[in-house]
mmCIF file of C-alpha atoms in Angstrom:
data_model
loop_
_atom_site.group_PDB
_atom_site.id
_atom_site.type_symbol
_atom_site.label_atom_id
_atom_site.label_comp_id
_atom_site.label_asym_id
_atom_site.label_seq_id
_atom_site.Cartn_x
_atom_site.Cartn_y
_atom_site.Cartn_z
ATOM 1 C CA MET A 1 20.393 10.959 -6.720
ATOM 2 C CA ILE A 2 23.682 12.425 -5.449
ATOM 3 C CA LEU A 3 21.875 15.608 -4.382
ATOM 4 C CA ILE A 4 19.170 13.712 -2.493
ATOM 5 C CA TYR A 5 20.886 10.883 -0.630
ATOM 6 C CA GLU A 6 23.875 10.932 1.717
ATOM 7 C CA ASN A 7 24.522 7.294 0.801
ATOM 8 C CA TRP A 8 23.669 7.762 -2.873
ATOM 9 C CA TYR A 9 26.086 5.016 -3.911
ATOM 10 C CA GLU A 10 24.135 2.430 -1.886
ATOM 11 C CA MET A 11 20.857 3.624 -3.386
ATOM 12 C CA LEU A 12 22.406 3.321 -6.840
ATOM 13 C CA LEU A 13 23.550 -0.224 -6.079
ATOM 14 C CA ALA A 14 20.059 -1.017 -4.755
ATOM 15 C CA ARG A 15 18.533 0.270 -7.969
ATOM 16 C CA TYR A 16 20.502 -2.258 -10.003
ATOM 17 C CA GLY A 17 20.186 -5.112 -7.520
ATOM 18 C CA PHE A 18 23.812 -5.167 -6.370
ATOM 19 C CA LEU A 19 23.252 -4.867 -2.605
ATOM 20 C CA GLY A 20 22.421 -8.504 -1.991
ATOM 21 C CA THR A 21 19.641 -9.396 0.433
ATOM 22 C CA GLY A 22 18.710 -8.366 3.961
ATOM 23 C CA MET A 23 18.116 -4.862 5.304
ATOM 24 C CA ALA A 24 19.682 -1.524 4.399
ATOM 25 C CA GLU A 25 19.243 2.097 5.424
ATOM 26 C CA CYS A 26 18.550 5.083 3.187
ATOM 27 C CA GLN A 27 19.853 8.435 4.437
ATOM 28 C CA THR A 28 18.643 11.634 2.785
ATOM 29 C CA ARG A 29 20.543 14.904 2.900
ATOM 30 C CA ASP A 30 17.574 16.357 4.824
ATOM 31 C CA GLY A 31 18.291 13.975 7.690
ATOM 32 C CA ILE A 32 15.590 11.384 6.985
ATOM 33 C CA ARG A 33 16.509 7.736 7.577
ATOM 34 C CA LEU A 34 14.565 4.791 6.188
ATOM 35 C CA ILE A 35 15.158 1.101 6.773
ATOM 36 C CA PHE A 36 14.334 -0.858 3.624
ATOM 37 C CA ARG A 37 14.614 -4.392 2.277
ATOM 38 C CA LYS A 38 17.352 -5.101 -0.238
ATOM 39 C CA ALA A 39 16.412 -6.912 -3.450
ATOM 40 C CA THR A 40 12.811 -5.642 -3.258
ATOM 41 C CA THR A 41 10.871 -2.729 -4.728
ATOM 42 C CA ASP A 42 11.371 -0.693 -1.514
ATOM 43 C CA HIS A 43 14.176 1.387 -3.031
ATOM 44 C CA SER A 44 11.997 2.248 -6.043
ATOM 45 C CA ILE A 45 9.167 3.434 -3.786
ATOM 46 C CA ILE A 46 11.631 5.589 -1.833
ATOM 47 C CA ASN A 47 12.873 7.108 -5.093
ATOM 48 C CA ASP A 48 9.280 7.826 -6.147
ATOM 49 C CA ILE A 49 8.892 9.982 -3.040
ATOM 50 C CA PHE A 50 12.249 11.703 -2.652
ATOM 51 C CA ALA A 51 13.785 11.760 -6.142
ATOM 52 C CA ARG A 52 10.826 11.857 -8.515
ATOM 53 C CA LYS A 53 8.354 13.683 -6.207
ATOM 54 C CA SER A 54 5.706 11.494 -7.785
ATOM 55 C CA TYR A 55 2.786 12.514 -5.573
ATOM 56 C CA ASP A 56 3.222 16.181 -4.646
ATOM 57 C CA LYS A 57 4.991 17.505 -7.734
ATOM 58 C CA PHE A 58 2.354 20.179 -8.379
ATOM 59 C CA SER A 59 1.010 20.660 -4.835
ATOM 60 C CA PRO A 60 3.951 20.464 -2.407
ATOM 61 C CA ILE A 61 3.275 19.428 1.177
ATOM 62 C CA GLN A 62 3.304 22.462 3.479
ATOM 63 C CA ASN A 63 3.720 23.082 7.192
ATOM 64 C CA GLY A 64 0.418 22.591 9.024
ATOM 65 C CA PHE A 65 -1.145 20.289 6.412
ATOM 66 C CA THR A 66 -3.307 17.354 7.422
ATOM 67 C CA VAL A 67 -2.316 14.414 5.209
ATOM 68 C CA ILE A 68 -3.925 10.997 4.749
ATOM 69 C CA ASP A 69 -1.566 8.360 3.335
ATOM 70 C CA ILE A 70 -3.420 5.326 1.974
ATOM 71 C CA GLY A 71 -1.017 2.553 1.068
ATOM 72 C CA ALA A 72 1.741 3.845 3.334
ATOM 73 C CA ASN A 73 4.032 0.852 2.710
ATOM 74 C CA ILE A 74 7.197 1.306 4.837
ATOM 75 C CA GLY A 75 6.469 4.972 5.520
ATOM 76 C CA ALA A 76 8.484 6.914 2.940
ATOM 77 C CA PHE A 77 5.715 9.364 2.015
ATOM 78 C CA SER A 78 4.385 9.689 5.567
ATOM 79 C CA ILE A 79 7.839 10.539 6.912
ATOM 80 C CA TYR A 80 8.521 12.884 3.996
ATOM 81 C CA ALA A 81 5.228 14.720 4.657
ATOM 82 C CA ALA A 82 5.889 14.911 8.411
ATOM 83 C CA SER A 83 9.339 16.370 7.699
ATOM 84 C CA LYS A 84 7.556 19.246 5.922
ATOM 85 C CA GLY A 85 5.449 19.940 9.027
ATOM 86 C CA ALA A 86 2.324 17.905 8.214
ATOM 87 C CA VAL A 87 0.256 15.756 10.549
ATOM 88 C CA VAL A 88 -0.152 12.381 8.849
ATOM 89 C CA TYR A 89 -2.665 9.539 9.178
ATOM 90 C CA SER A 90 -0.988 6.475 7.645
ATOM 91 C CA TYR A 91 -2.833 3.337 6.513
ATOM 92 C CA GLU A 92 -0.996 0.127 5.620
ATOM 93 C CA PRO A 93 -2.665 -3.309 5.762
ATOM 94 C CA GLU A 94 0.256 -5.702 5.117
ATOM 95 C CA LYS A 95 1.852 -6.868 8.361
ATOM 96 C CA GLU A 96 5.549 -6.822 7.326
ATOM 97 C CA ASN A 97 5.211 -3.418 5.679
ATOM 98 C CA PHE A 98 3.451 -2.145 8.795
ATOM 99 C CA LYS A 99 6.289 -3.346 11.048
ATOM 100 C CA LEU A 100 8.794 -1.400 8.937
ATOM 101 C CA LEU A 101 6.467 1.606 8.858
ATOM 102 C CA ASN A 102 6.527 1.721 12.654
ATOM 103 C CA LYS A 103 10.303 1.221 12.796
ATOM 104 C CA ASN A 104 10.830 4.070 10.360
ATOM 105 C CA ILE A 105 8.488 6.363 12.276
ATOM 106 C CA SER A 106 10.496 5.703 15.453
ATOM 107 C CA LEU A 107 13.810 6.119 13.626
ATOM 108 C CA ASN A 108 12.714 9.598 12.527
ATOM 109 C CA HIS A 109 11.113 10.600 15.856
ATOM 110 C CA GLY A 110 7.798 10.941 14.048
ATOM 111 C CA LYS A 111 5.368 9.584 16.642
ATOM 112 C CA GLU A 112 3.898 13.002 17.427
ATOM 113 C CA LYS A 113 3.112 13.769 13.780
ATOM 114 C CA ILE A 114 2.456 10.350 12.212
ATOM 115 C CA HIS A 115 -0.473 8.165 13.300
ATOM 116 C CA PRO A 116 -0.150 4.645 11.789
ATOM 117 C CA PHE A 117 -3.044 2.221 11.343
ATOM 118 C CA ASN A 118 -2.769 -1.432 10.289
ATOM 119 C CA LEU A 119 -5.811 -1.193 8.031
ATOM 120 C CA ALA A 120 -6.741 -1.481 4.384
ATOM 121 C CA VAL A 121 -8.973 1.237 2.947
ATOM 122 C CA GLY A 122 -11.738 0.532 0.455
ATOM 123 C CA GLY A 123 -15.414 0.991 -0.298
ATOM 124 C CA LYS A 124 -16.748 -0.704 2.838
ATOM 125 C CA SER A 125 -15.634 -1.462 6.393
ATOM 126 C CA GLY A 126 -15.117 -4.915 7.871
ATOM 127 C CA LEU A 127 -12.758 -7.767 7.014
ATOM 128 C CA THR A 128 -11.225 -8.605 3.655
ATOM 129 C CA SER A 129 -8.446 -10.619 2.034
ATOM 130 C CA LEU A 130 -5.216 -8.900 1.052
ATOM 131 C CA PHE A 131 -3.507 -10.761 -1.778
ATOM 132 C CA ILE A 132 0.274 -10.769 -1.408
ATOM 133 C CA SER A 133 2.907 -10.244 -4.095
ATOM 134 C CA LYS A 134 6.302 -11.817 -3.373
ATOM 135 C CA GLU A 135 7.915 -9.935 -6.257
ATOM 136 C CA ASN A 136 6.558 -6.466 -5.455
ATOM 137 C CA VAL A 137 6.307 -5.544 -1.759
ATOM 138 C CA GLY A 138 4.336 -2.461 -2.801
ATOM 139 C CA GLY A 139 1.967 -4.447 -5.017
ATOM 140 C CA HIS A 140 -0.288 -6.196 -2.508
ATOM 141 C CA SER A 141 -3.963 -5.795 -3.408
ATOM 142 C CA ILE A 142 -7.481 -6.532 -2.210
ATOM 143 C CA PHE A 143 -8.152 -7.769 -5.760
ATOM 144 C CA PRO A 144 -7.088 -11.356 -6.585
ATOM 145 C CA SER A 145 -4.609 -11.934 -9.400
ATOM 146 C CA PRO A 146 -2.597 -14.922 -10.679
ATOM 147 C CA LYS A 147 0.559 -12.934 -9.805
ATOM 148 C CA LEU A 148 -0.445 -12.687 -6.124
ATOM 149 C CA GLU A 149 0.576 -15.958 -4.490
ATOM 150 C CA SER A 150 -0.833 -15.842 -0.946
ATOM 151 C CA LYS A 151 -3.193 -13.784 1.183
ATOM 152 C CA GLN A 152 -3.625 -12.211 4.613
ATOM 153 C CA ASN A 153 -6.902 -11.517 6.383
ATOM 154 C CA VAL A 154 -7.001 -7.804 7.172
ATOM 155 C CA ARG A 155 -9.372 -5.213 8.555
ATOM 156 C CA ILE A 156 -10.650 -2.624 6.101
ATOM 157 C CA THR A 157 -12.140 0.821 6.628
ATOM 158 C CA THR A 158 -13.469 3.606 4.403
ATOM 159 C CA LEU A 159 -12.318 7.142 3.744
ATOM 160 C CA THR A 160 -15.641 8.415 5.097
ATOM 161 C CA ASP A 161 -15.019 6.550 8.366
ATOM 162 C CA ILE A 162 -11.464 7.920 8.554
ATOM 163 C CA LEU A 163 -12.551 11.527 8.108
ATOM 164 C CA ARG A 164 -15.463 11.168 10.503
ATOM 165 C CA GLY A 165 -13.708 8.996 13.086
ATOM 166 C CA LYS A 166 -10.588 11.170 13.282
ATOM 167 C CA ARG A 167 -12.703 14.341 13.164
ATOM 168 C CA ILE A 168 -10.747 15.658 10.201
ATOM 169 C CA GLU A 169 -12.436 18.850 9.000
ATOM 170 C CA LYS A 170 -10.004 19.382 6.133
ATOM 171 C CA CYS A 171 -7.676 16.933 4.427
ATOM 172 C CA ASP A 172 -5.102 19.156 2.760
ATOM 173 C CA PHE A 173 -3.515 16.258 0.888
ATOM 174 C CA LEU A 174 -4.716 12.727 0.173
ATOM 175 C CA LYS A 175 -2.108 10.296 -1.149
ATOM 176 C CA LEU A 176 -3.266 6.974 -2.583
ATOM 177 C CA ASP A 177 -1.188 4.009 -3.712
ATOM 178 C CA CYS A 178 -3.574 1.133 -3.184
ATOM 179 C CA GLU A 179 -3.392 -1.122 -6.242
ATOM 180 C CA GLY A 180 -6.837 -0.481 -7.727
ATOM 181 C CA ALA A 181 -8.793 0.273 -4.550
ATOM 182 C CA GLU A 182 -8.685 4.000 -5.371
ATOM 183 C CA TYR A 183 -11.928 3.719 -7.366
ATOM 184 C CA ASP A 184 -13.997 2.261 -4.515
ATOM 185 C CA ILE A 185 -12.327 4.570 -1.987
ATOM 186 C CA LEU A 186 -13.297 7.753 -3.824
ATOM 187 C CA PHE A 187 -16.399 6.726 -5.765
ATOM 188 C CA LYS A 188 -18.149 5.512 -2.599
ATOM 189 C CA ILE A 189 -17.273 8.445 -0.340
ATOM 190 C CA THR A 190 -20.155 10.686 0.683
ATOM 191 C CA LYS A 191 -20.362 14.105 -0.981
ATOM 192 C CA ASN A 192 -19.951 16.067 2.226
ATOM 193 C CA MET A 193 -16.825 14.075 3.119
ATOM 194 C CA LEU A 194 -15.326 14.446 -0.354
ATOM 195 C CA ALA A 195 -15.721 18.209 0.063
ATOM 196 C CA LYS A 196 -13.173 18.060 2.910
ATOM 197 C CA ILE A 197 -10.395 16.919 0.527
ATOM 198 C CA LYS A 198 -8.438 19.699 -1.178
ATOM 199 C CA ARG A 199 -5.545 17.974 -2.971
ATOM 200 C CA ILE A 200 -4.946 14.432 -4.200
ATOM 201 C CA GLY A 201 -1.867 12.635 -5.474
ATOM 202 C CA MET A 202 -2.557 9.049 -6.514
ATOM 203 C CA GLU A 203 -1.102 6.165 -8.419
ATOM 204 C CA TYR A 204 -3.914 4.918 -10.646
ATOM 205 C CA HIS A 205 -4.353 1.373 -11.917
ATOM 206 C CA ARG A 206 -6.402 -0.350 -14.562
ATOM 207 C CA ILE A 207 -8.795 -2.878 -13.071
ATOM 208 C CA LYS A 208 -11.762 -4.745 -14.509
ATOM 209 C CA GLY A 209 -14.414 -2.203 -15.472
ATOM 210 C CA ARG A 210 -12.368 0.862 -14.449
ATOM 211 C CA ASN A 211 -9.484 2.953 -15.753
ATOM 212 C CA TYR A 212 -7.940 6.370 -15.181
ATOM 213 C CA LYS A 213 -10.439 8.141 -17.456
ATOM 214 C CA ASP A 214 -13.231 7.225 -15.034
ATOM 215 C CA MET A 215 -11.228 8.786 -12.190
ATOM 216 C CA ILE A 216 -10.473 11.966 -14.150
ATOM 217 C CA LYS A 217 -14.173 12.333 -15.008
ATOM 218 C CA PHE A 218 -15.247 11.779 -11.393
ATOM 219 C CA LEU A 219 -12.763 14.268 -9.960
ATOM 220 C CA GLY A 220 -13.575 16.883 -12.604
ATOM 221 C CA GLU A 221 -17.296 16.583 -11.890
ATOM 222 C CA ASN A 222 -16.552 17.192 -8.214
ATOM 223 C CA GLY A 223 -14.682 20.446 -8.680
ATOM 224 C CA PHE A 224 -11.079 19.290 -8.970
ATOM 225 C CA LYS A 225 -8.581 20.534 -11.500
ATOM 226 C CA VAL A 226 -6.954 17.339 -12.736
ATOM 227 C CA GLU A 227 -3.665 16.461 -14.416
ATOM 228 C CA ALA A 228 -2.564 12.926 -15.247
ATOM 229 C CA THR A 229 0.446 11.144 -16.648
ATOM 230 C CA LYS A 230 -0.093 8.791 -19.561
ATOM 231 C CA PRO A 231 -0.765 5.196 -18.545
ATOM 232 C CA SER A 232 2.036 2.674 -18.785
ATOM 233 C CA LYS A 233 1.658 -0.570 -20.726
ATOM 234 C CA ILE A 234 -0.005 -2.118 -17.677
ATOM 235 C CA GLY A 235 -2.362 0.835 -17.191
ATOM 236 C CA MET A 236 -0.610 2.636 -14.334
ATOM 237 C CA GLY A 237 0.197 6.317 -13.892
ATOM 238 C CA ILE A 238 -0.184 9.293 -11.579
ATOM 239 C CA ILE A 239 -3.157 11.641 -11.149
ATOM 240 C CA TYR A 240 -2.821 15.062 -9.516
ATOM 241 C CA ALA A 241 -5.994 16.852 -8.432
ATOM 242 C CA SER A 242 -6.582 20.081 -6.518
ATOM 243 C CA ARG A 243 -9.275 22.648 -5.798
ATOM 244 C CA ASN A 244 -9.711 25.797 -3.754
#
C-alpha cells in the first residue's frame, strides 16, 4: 500500500473504517486521483485495481488497447487502463456511481480516452430494474435479492450492440464486474462478435442456475485459455481468459 498510494495512511484508515463519512481522495504514486466515498466499499474496489491487480494480473493493459469496462463503478479500472494508454468504453448504470465516474474522468483529464455510458449491460437491450445495495456501492444488480433494498429504472444494452454500435473491430481487454450479469452478457453474444474479444478479466458470481464452472466451460469451448481463482463462500472469484 505504501508503494502504491501517496496518501497511503488515508487508504489504510479507509480500509478499517476510521475516516468517518463524506468524500475523500485517493492519490496514487503514478499521479492518478480518485474521489471516493468514505465508509463504503469504494476503497476496496480501488485496492482491487491498483494494489491487487485483480483483473489484469496475467494480461496487463498495454498502450493502444481498446478496453470495455462493464460495471465501471466510480471509474477506478477505466482510469487505470487509460493511464496505460488504452481507449476505454465505460458502462455504469447506477446514477450516483456514474456521477463519480464522470468526476474522476475529469479529475484525471481522461475525456479523450474514456467514453462513459450510463447503461447496464446484459443479454437484451431495453429497460430494466437495477436493484440497489446500501451496504455495497459496488453490489448493485439487475437480479433481485433480499439484501437489495431499493431499485432504479435503467437502460440496458448488450455486448453485441456495444461492439457493433461503436464499430469496435477488436476488444483487446474486456473487464466485467456486473454482479451475475456476466453469464447473459457472454452467453448471448453472437459468435462473430465474441471473436473480436481477445482478453477477459471478470469477477464471477454464483446465481440461480449458473456458476463459474459454466463460464470456464463456455470460454474454453470458444478458444480461450482460462484461469480462475477458487470461489469464496458466497461463490465469487476472478476469471482470467485470453487467446491469440
